[in-house]
Coordinates of C-alpha atoms and ligand atoms in Angstrom, one line a residue:
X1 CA 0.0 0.0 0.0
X2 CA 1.2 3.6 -0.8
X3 CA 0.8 5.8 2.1
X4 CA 3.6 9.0 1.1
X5 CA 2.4 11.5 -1.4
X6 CA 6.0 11.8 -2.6
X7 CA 7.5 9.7 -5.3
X8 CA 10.0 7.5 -3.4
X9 CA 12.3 7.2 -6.6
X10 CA 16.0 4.8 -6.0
X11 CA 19.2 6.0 -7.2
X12 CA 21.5 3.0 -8.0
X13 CA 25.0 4.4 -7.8
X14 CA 24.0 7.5 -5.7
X15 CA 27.4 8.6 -3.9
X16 CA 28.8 8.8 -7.1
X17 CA 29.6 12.1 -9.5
X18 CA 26.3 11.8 -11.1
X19 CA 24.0 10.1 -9.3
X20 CA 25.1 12.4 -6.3
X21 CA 24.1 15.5 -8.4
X22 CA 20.7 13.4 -9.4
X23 CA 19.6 12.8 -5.6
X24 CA 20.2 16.9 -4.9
X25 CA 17.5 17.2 -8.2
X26 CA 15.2 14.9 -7.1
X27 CA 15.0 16.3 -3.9
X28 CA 14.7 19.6 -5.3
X29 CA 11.6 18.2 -7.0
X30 CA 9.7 16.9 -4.0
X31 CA 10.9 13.6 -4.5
X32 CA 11.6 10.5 -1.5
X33 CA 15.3 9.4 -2.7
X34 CA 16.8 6.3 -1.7
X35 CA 20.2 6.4 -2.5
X36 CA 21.9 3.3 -3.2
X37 CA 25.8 2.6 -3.2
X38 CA 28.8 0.6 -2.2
X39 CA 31.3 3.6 -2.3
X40 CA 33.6 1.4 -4.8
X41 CA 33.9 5.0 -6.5
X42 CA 31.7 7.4 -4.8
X43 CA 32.0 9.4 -1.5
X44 CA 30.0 10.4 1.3
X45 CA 31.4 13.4 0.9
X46 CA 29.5 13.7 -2.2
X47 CA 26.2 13.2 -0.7
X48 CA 27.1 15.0 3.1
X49 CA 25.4 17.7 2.2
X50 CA 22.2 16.0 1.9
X51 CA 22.1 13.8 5.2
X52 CA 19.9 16.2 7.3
X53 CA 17.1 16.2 4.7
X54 CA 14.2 13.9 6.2
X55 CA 13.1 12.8 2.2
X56 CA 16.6 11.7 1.6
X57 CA 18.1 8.2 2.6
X58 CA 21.3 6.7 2.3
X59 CA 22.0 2.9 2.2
X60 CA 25.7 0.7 1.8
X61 CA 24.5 -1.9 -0.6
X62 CA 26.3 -3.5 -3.4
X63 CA 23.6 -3.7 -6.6
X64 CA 25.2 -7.4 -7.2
X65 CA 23.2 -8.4 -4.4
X66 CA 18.9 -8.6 -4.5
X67 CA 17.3 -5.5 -2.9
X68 CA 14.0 -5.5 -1.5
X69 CA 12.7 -1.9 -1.1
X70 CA 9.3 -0.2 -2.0
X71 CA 9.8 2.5 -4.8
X72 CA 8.2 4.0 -7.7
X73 CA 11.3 4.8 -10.0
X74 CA 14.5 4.0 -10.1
X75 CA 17.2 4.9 -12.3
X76 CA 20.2 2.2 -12.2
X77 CA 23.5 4.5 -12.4
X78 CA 25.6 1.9 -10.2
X79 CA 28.9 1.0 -12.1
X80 CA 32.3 2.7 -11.6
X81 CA 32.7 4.7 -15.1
X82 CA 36.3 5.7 -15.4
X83 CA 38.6 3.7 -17.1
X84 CA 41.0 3.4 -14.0
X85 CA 38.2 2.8 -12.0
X86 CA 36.8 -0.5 -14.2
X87 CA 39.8 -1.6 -15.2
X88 CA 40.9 -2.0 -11.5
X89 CA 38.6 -4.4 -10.9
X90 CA 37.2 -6.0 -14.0
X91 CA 35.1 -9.1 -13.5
X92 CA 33.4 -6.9 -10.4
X93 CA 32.9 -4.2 -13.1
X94 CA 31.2 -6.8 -15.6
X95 CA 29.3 -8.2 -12.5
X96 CA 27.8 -4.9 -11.5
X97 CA 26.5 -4.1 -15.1
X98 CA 25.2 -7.4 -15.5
X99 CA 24.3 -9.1 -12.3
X100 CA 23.5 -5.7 -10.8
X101 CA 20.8 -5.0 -13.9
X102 CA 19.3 -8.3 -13.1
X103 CA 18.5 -7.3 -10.0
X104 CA 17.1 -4.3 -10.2
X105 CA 15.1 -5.1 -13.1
X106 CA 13.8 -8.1 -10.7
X107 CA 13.1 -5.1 -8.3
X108 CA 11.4 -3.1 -10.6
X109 CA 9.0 -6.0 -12.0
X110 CA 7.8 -7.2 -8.6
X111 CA 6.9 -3.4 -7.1
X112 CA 5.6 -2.2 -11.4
X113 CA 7.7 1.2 -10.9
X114 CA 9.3 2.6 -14.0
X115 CA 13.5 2.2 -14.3
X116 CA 16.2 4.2 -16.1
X117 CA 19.4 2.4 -16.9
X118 CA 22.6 4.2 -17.3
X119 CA 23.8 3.6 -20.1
X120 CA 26.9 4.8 -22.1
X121 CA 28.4 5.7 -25.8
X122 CA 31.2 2.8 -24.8
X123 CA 28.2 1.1 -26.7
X124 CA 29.5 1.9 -29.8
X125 CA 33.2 1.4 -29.1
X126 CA 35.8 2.7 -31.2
X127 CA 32.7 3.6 -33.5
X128 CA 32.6 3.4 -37.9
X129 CA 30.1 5.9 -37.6
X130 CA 30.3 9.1 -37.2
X131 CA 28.3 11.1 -35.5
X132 CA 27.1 8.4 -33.6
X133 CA 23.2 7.7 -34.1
X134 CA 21.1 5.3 -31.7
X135 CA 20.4 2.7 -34.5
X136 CA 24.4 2.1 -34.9
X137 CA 25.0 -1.1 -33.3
X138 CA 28.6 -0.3 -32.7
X139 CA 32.2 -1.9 -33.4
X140 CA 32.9 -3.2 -29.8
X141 CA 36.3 -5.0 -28.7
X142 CA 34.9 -8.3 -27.0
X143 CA 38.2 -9.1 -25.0
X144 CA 39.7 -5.8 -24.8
X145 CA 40.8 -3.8 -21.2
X146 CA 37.4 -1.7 -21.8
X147 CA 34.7 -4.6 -22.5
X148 CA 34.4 -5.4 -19.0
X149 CA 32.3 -2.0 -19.2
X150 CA 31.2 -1.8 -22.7
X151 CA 30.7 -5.4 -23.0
X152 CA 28.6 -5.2 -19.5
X153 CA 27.0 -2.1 -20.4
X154 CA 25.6 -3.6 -23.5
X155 CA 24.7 -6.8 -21.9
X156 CA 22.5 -4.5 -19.7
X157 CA 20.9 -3.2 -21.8
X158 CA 20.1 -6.1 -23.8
X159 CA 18.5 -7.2 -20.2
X160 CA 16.3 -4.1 -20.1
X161 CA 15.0 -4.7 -23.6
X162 CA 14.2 -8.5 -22.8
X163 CA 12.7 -7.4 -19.2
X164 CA 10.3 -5.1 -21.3
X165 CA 9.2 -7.1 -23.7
X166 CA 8.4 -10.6 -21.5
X167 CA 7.5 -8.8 -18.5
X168 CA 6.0 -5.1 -20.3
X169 CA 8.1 -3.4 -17.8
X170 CA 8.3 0.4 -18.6
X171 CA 11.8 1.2 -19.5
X172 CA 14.0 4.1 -20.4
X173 CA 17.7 3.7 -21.7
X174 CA 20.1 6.2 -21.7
X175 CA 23.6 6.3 -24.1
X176 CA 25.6 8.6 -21.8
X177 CA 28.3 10.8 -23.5
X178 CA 31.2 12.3 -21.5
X179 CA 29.9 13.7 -18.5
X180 CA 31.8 16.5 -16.5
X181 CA 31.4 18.5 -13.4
X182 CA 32.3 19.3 -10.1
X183 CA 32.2 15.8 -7.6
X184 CA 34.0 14.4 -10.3
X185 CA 37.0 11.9 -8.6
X186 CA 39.7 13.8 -8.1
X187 CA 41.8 10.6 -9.4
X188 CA 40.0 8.6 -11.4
X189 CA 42.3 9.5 -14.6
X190 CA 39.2 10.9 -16.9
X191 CA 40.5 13.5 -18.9
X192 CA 38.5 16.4 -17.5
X193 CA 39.3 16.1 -13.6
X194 CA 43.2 14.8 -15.0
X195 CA 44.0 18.0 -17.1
X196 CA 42.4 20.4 -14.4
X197 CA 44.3 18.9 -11.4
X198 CA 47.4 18.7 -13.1
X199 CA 46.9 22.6 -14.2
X200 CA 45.7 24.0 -10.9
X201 CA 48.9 22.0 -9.0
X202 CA 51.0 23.1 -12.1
X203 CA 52.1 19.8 -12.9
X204 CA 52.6 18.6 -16.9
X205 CA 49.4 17.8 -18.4
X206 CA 49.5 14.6 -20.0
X207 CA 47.9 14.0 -23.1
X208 CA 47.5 9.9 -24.7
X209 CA 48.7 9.9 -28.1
X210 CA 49.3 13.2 -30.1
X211 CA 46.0 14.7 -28.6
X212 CA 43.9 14.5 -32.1
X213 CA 41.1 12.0 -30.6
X214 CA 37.9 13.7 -30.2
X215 CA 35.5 13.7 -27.3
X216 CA 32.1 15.9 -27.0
X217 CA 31.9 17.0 -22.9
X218 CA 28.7 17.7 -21.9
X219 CA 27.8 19.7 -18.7
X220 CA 26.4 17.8 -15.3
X221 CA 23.3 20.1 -15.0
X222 CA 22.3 19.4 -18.3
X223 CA 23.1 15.7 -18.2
X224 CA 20.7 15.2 -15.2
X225 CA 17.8 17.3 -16.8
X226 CA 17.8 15.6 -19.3
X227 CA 17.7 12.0 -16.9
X228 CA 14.8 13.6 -15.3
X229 CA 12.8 14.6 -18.6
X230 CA 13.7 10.7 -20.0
X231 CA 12.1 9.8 -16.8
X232 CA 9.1 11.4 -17.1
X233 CA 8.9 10.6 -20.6
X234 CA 5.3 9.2 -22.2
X235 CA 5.5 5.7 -21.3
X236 CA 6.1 4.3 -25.0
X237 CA 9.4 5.6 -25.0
X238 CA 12.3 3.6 -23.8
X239 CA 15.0 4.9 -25.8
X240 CA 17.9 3.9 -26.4
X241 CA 18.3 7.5 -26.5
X242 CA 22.1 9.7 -26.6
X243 CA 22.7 12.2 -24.1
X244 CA 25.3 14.4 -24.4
X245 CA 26.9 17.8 -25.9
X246 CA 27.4 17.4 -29.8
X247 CA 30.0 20.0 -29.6
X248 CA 33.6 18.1 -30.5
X249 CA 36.3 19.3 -29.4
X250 CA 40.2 17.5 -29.9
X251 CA 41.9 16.1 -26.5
X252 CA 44.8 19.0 -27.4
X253 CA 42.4 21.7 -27.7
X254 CA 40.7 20.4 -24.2
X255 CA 44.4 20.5 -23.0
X256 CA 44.9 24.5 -24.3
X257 CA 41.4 25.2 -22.9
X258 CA 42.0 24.3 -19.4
X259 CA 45.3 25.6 -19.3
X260 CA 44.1 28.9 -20.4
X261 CA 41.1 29.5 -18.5
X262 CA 43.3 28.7 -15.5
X263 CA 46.6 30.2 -16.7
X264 CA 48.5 27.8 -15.8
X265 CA 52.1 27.6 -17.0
X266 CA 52.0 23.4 -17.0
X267 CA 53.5 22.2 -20.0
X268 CA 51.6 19.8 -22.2
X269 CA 53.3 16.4 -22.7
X270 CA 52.4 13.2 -24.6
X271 CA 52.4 10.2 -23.2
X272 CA 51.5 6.8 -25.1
X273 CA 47.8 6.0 -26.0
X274 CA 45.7 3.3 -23.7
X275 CA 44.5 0.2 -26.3
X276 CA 41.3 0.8 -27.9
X277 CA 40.7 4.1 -27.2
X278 CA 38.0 5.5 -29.7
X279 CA 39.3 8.0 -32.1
X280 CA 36.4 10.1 -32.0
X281 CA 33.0 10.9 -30.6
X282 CA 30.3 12.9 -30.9
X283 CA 26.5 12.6 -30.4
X284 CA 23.9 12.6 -32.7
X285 CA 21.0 14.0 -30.9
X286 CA 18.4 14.7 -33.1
X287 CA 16.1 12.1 -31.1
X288 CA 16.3 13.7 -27.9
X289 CA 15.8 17.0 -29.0
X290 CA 12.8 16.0 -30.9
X291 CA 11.4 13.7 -27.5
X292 CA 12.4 15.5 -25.0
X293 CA 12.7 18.7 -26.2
X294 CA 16.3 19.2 -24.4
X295 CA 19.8 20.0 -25.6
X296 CA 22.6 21.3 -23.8
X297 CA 22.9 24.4 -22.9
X298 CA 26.2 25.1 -20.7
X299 CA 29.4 25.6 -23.2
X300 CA 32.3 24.1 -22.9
X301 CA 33.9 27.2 -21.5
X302 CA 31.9 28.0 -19.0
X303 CA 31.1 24.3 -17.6
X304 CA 35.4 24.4 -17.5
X305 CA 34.9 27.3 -15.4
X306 CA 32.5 26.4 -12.9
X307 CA 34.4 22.7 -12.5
X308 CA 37.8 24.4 -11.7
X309 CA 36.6 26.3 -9.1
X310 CA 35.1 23.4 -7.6
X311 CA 38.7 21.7 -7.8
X312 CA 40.2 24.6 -6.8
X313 CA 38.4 24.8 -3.7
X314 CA 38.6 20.9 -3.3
X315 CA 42.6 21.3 -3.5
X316 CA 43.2 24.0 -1.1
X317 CA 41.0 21.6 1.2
X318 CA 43.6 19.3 1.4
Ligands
LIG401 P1 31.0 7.2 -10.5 O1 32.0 6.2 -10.5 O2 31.3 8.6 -9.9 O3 29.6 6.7 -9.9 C1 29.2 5.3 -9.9 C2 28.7 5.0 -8.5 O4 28.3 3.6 -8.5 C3 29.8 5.2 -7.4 O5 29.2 5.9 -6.4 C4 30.1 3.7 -7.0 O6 30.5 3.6 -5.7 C5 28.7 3.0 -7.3 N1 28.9 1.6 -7.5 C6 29.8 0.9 -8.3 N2 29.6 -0.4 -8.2 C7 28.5 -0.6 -7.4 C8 27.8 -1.7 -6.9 N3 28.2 -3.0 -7.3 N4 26.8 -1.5 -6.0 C9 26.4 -0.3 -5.6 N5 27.0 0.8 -6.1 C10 28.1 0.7 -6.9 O7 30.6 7.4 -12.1 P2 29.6 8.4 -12.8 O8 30.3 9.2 -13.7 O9 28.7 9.1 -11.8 O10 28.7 7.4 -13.6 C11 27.3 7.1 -13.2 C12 26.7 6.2 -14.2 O11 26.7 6.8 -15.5 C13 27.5 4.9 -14.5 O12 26.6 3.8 -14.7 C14 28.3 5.1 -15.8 O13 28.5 4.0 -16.5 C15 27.3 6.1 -16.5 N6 28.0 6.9 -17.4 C16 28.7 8.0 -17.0 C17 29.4 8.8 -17.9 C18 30.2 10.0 -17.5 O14 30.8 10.6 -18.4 N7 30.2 10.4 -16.3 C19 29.4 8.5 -19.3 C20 28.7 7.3 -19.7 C21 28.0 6.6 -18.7
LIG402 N1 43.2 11.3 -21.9 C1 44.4 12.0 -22.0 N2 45.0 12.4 -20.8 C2 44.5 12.1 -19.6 C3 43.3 11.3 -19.5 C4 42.7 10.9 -20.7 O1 44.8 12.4 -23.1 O2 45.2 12.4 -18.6 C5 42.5 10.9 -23.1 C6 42.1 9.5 -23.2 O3 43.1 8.7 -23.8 C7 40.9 9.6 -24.2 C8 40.2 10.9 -23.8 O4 41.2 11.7 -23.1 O5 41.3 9.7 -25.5 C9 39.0 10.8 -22.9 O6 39.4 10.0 -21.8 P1 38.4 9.6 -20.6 O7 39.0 8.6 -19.8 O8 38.0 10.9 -19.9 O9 37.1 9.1 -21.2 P2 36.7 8.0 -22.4 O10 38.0 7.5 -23.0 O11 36.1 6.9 -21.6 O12 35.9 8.7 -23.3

């Protein structure tokens, strides 16, 4: 029986960069959020902040385990997303994707409430398409160092297609492009957090390769609006559906950016490229404009700006 007027919604993956910034939205909304982590790559510092709120609740539970709660959404962002991060821990990365979707989707068909899965452009891999459009079925590396995460990531979502069409659960699948923001990890070797650490302690900034493979960064703020608008999508819509900033931008000019806007005087040095990293990247996202009537709307620049002073302030912490 449903007593609380509030949507009691789960966030999988909560203490993490995004899911952290998702629980302060949801709350913002008048939501119940039950926050759900194992801290393999999230803080409680990320989610401190929101401890004295009555509608928010935090529990230490690993997703590769069955979890019996009561809830009316849940959006399934549990999985470490960094490359150093996976790759630390590999068959517990494929386990969380895989084992962890089962489970929630088991969650999700017993109390009928609607889930979002996290999903990501690792979907398409090093990709023959360019830009990438949600009918590409992607040019994935089965035995790589990545496929414990693109390989898992795709398994999962073959899971939430199945779960919906034997057992009609209302799905909604997400293709996550890169993501930045403050709350990022410090240390988890994404390019973002790496080039602004290393430019704010004036260390070298290390770029893989000779810097010409592309990446489109999109914003936090508008990442989880549009999470929330997916959500809240009409219930025929499951996606798969790309998220993220079409603007492109070269792993150099990144470099030149960052070191600008923080003038820096870091020198830029190359260091050898990780195997199969995708030479370039970049959104198509005609569909989510047209269903969800969203596109980004922070600029590269600016998004940069707010993120270092996050750092900033994170560094002089310490
Ligand atoms: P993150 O590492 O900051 O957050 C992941 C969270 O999941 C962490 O708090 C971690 O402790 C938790 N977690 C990991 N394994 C778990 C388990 N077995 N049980 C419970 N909790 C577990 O990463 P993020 O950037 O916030 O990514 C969130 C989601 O979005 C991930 O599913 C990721 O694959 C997806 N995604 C992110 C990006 C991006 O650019 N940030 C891009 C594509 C997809
Ligand atoms: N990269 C880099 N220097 C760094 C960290 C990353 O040049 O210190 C490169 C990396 O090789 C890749 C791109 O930046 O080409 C994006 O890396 P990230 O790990 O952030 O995301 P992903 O490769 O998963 O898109």
């Amino acid at each position: 029986m449903r007593v609380a007027n509030r949507k009691r919604v789960l966030v999988t993956g909560g203490a993490g960069f995004l899911g952290s910034h998702l629980c302060e939205r949801l709350l913002k909304d008048g939501c119940d959020v039950l926050c759900v982590d194992n801290f393999y790559s999230g803080t409680k510092d990320n989610i401190a902040h929101l401890m004295g709120n009555p509608h928010f609740e935090m529990m230490r539970h690993d997703v590769t385990f069955p979890l019996y709660v009561e809830v009316d959404e849940i959006y399934n962002l549990a999985c470490p997303a960094s490359p150093i991060h996976y790759q630390w821990d590999p068959v517990q990365t494929t386990k969380t994707s895989v084992h962890g979707a089962i489970n929630v989707l088991g969650l999700a068909k017993r109390t009928k409430a609607k889930i979002l899965q996290a999903s990501t452009s690792e979907v398409y891999g090093d990709p023959e398409m360019h830009p990438q459009r949600e009918d590409y079925w992607g040019h994935v590396n089965p035995i790589g160092l990545r496929s414990c995460y693109d390989e898992g990531k795709r398994c999962a979502e073959t899971l939430f297609f199945d779960y919906h069409r034997q057992h009609k659960l209302r799905i909604k699948v997400a293709r996550i492009f890169n993501t930045y923001g403050p709350r990022m990890h410090p240390n988890d070797g994404r390019v973002v957090s790496n080039f602004i650490v290393q430019a704010l302690k004036n260390e070298p900034i290390t770029i893989y390769g000779d810097g010409s493979q592309t990446r489109s960064f999109c914003y936090v703020e508008d990442m989880i609006d549009a999470f929330v608008r997916l959500m809240n999508s009409d219930d025929g819509f499951t996606g798969p559906l790309n998220l993220g900033n079409p603007d492109e931008f070269t792993i150099l000019a990144l470099a030149e950016q960052v070191k600008r806007i923080t003038g820096s005087p870091s020198e830029i040095v190359f260091k050898p490229l990780p195997s199969d990293d995708p030479v370039q990247r970049q959104p198509d996202i005609t569909l989510a404009r047209k269903t969800l009537d969203w596109a980004p709307s922070v600029r590269l620049e600016e998004g940069l700006a707010r993120t270092i002073e996050y750092f900033d302030r994170l560094l002089a912490k310490r």
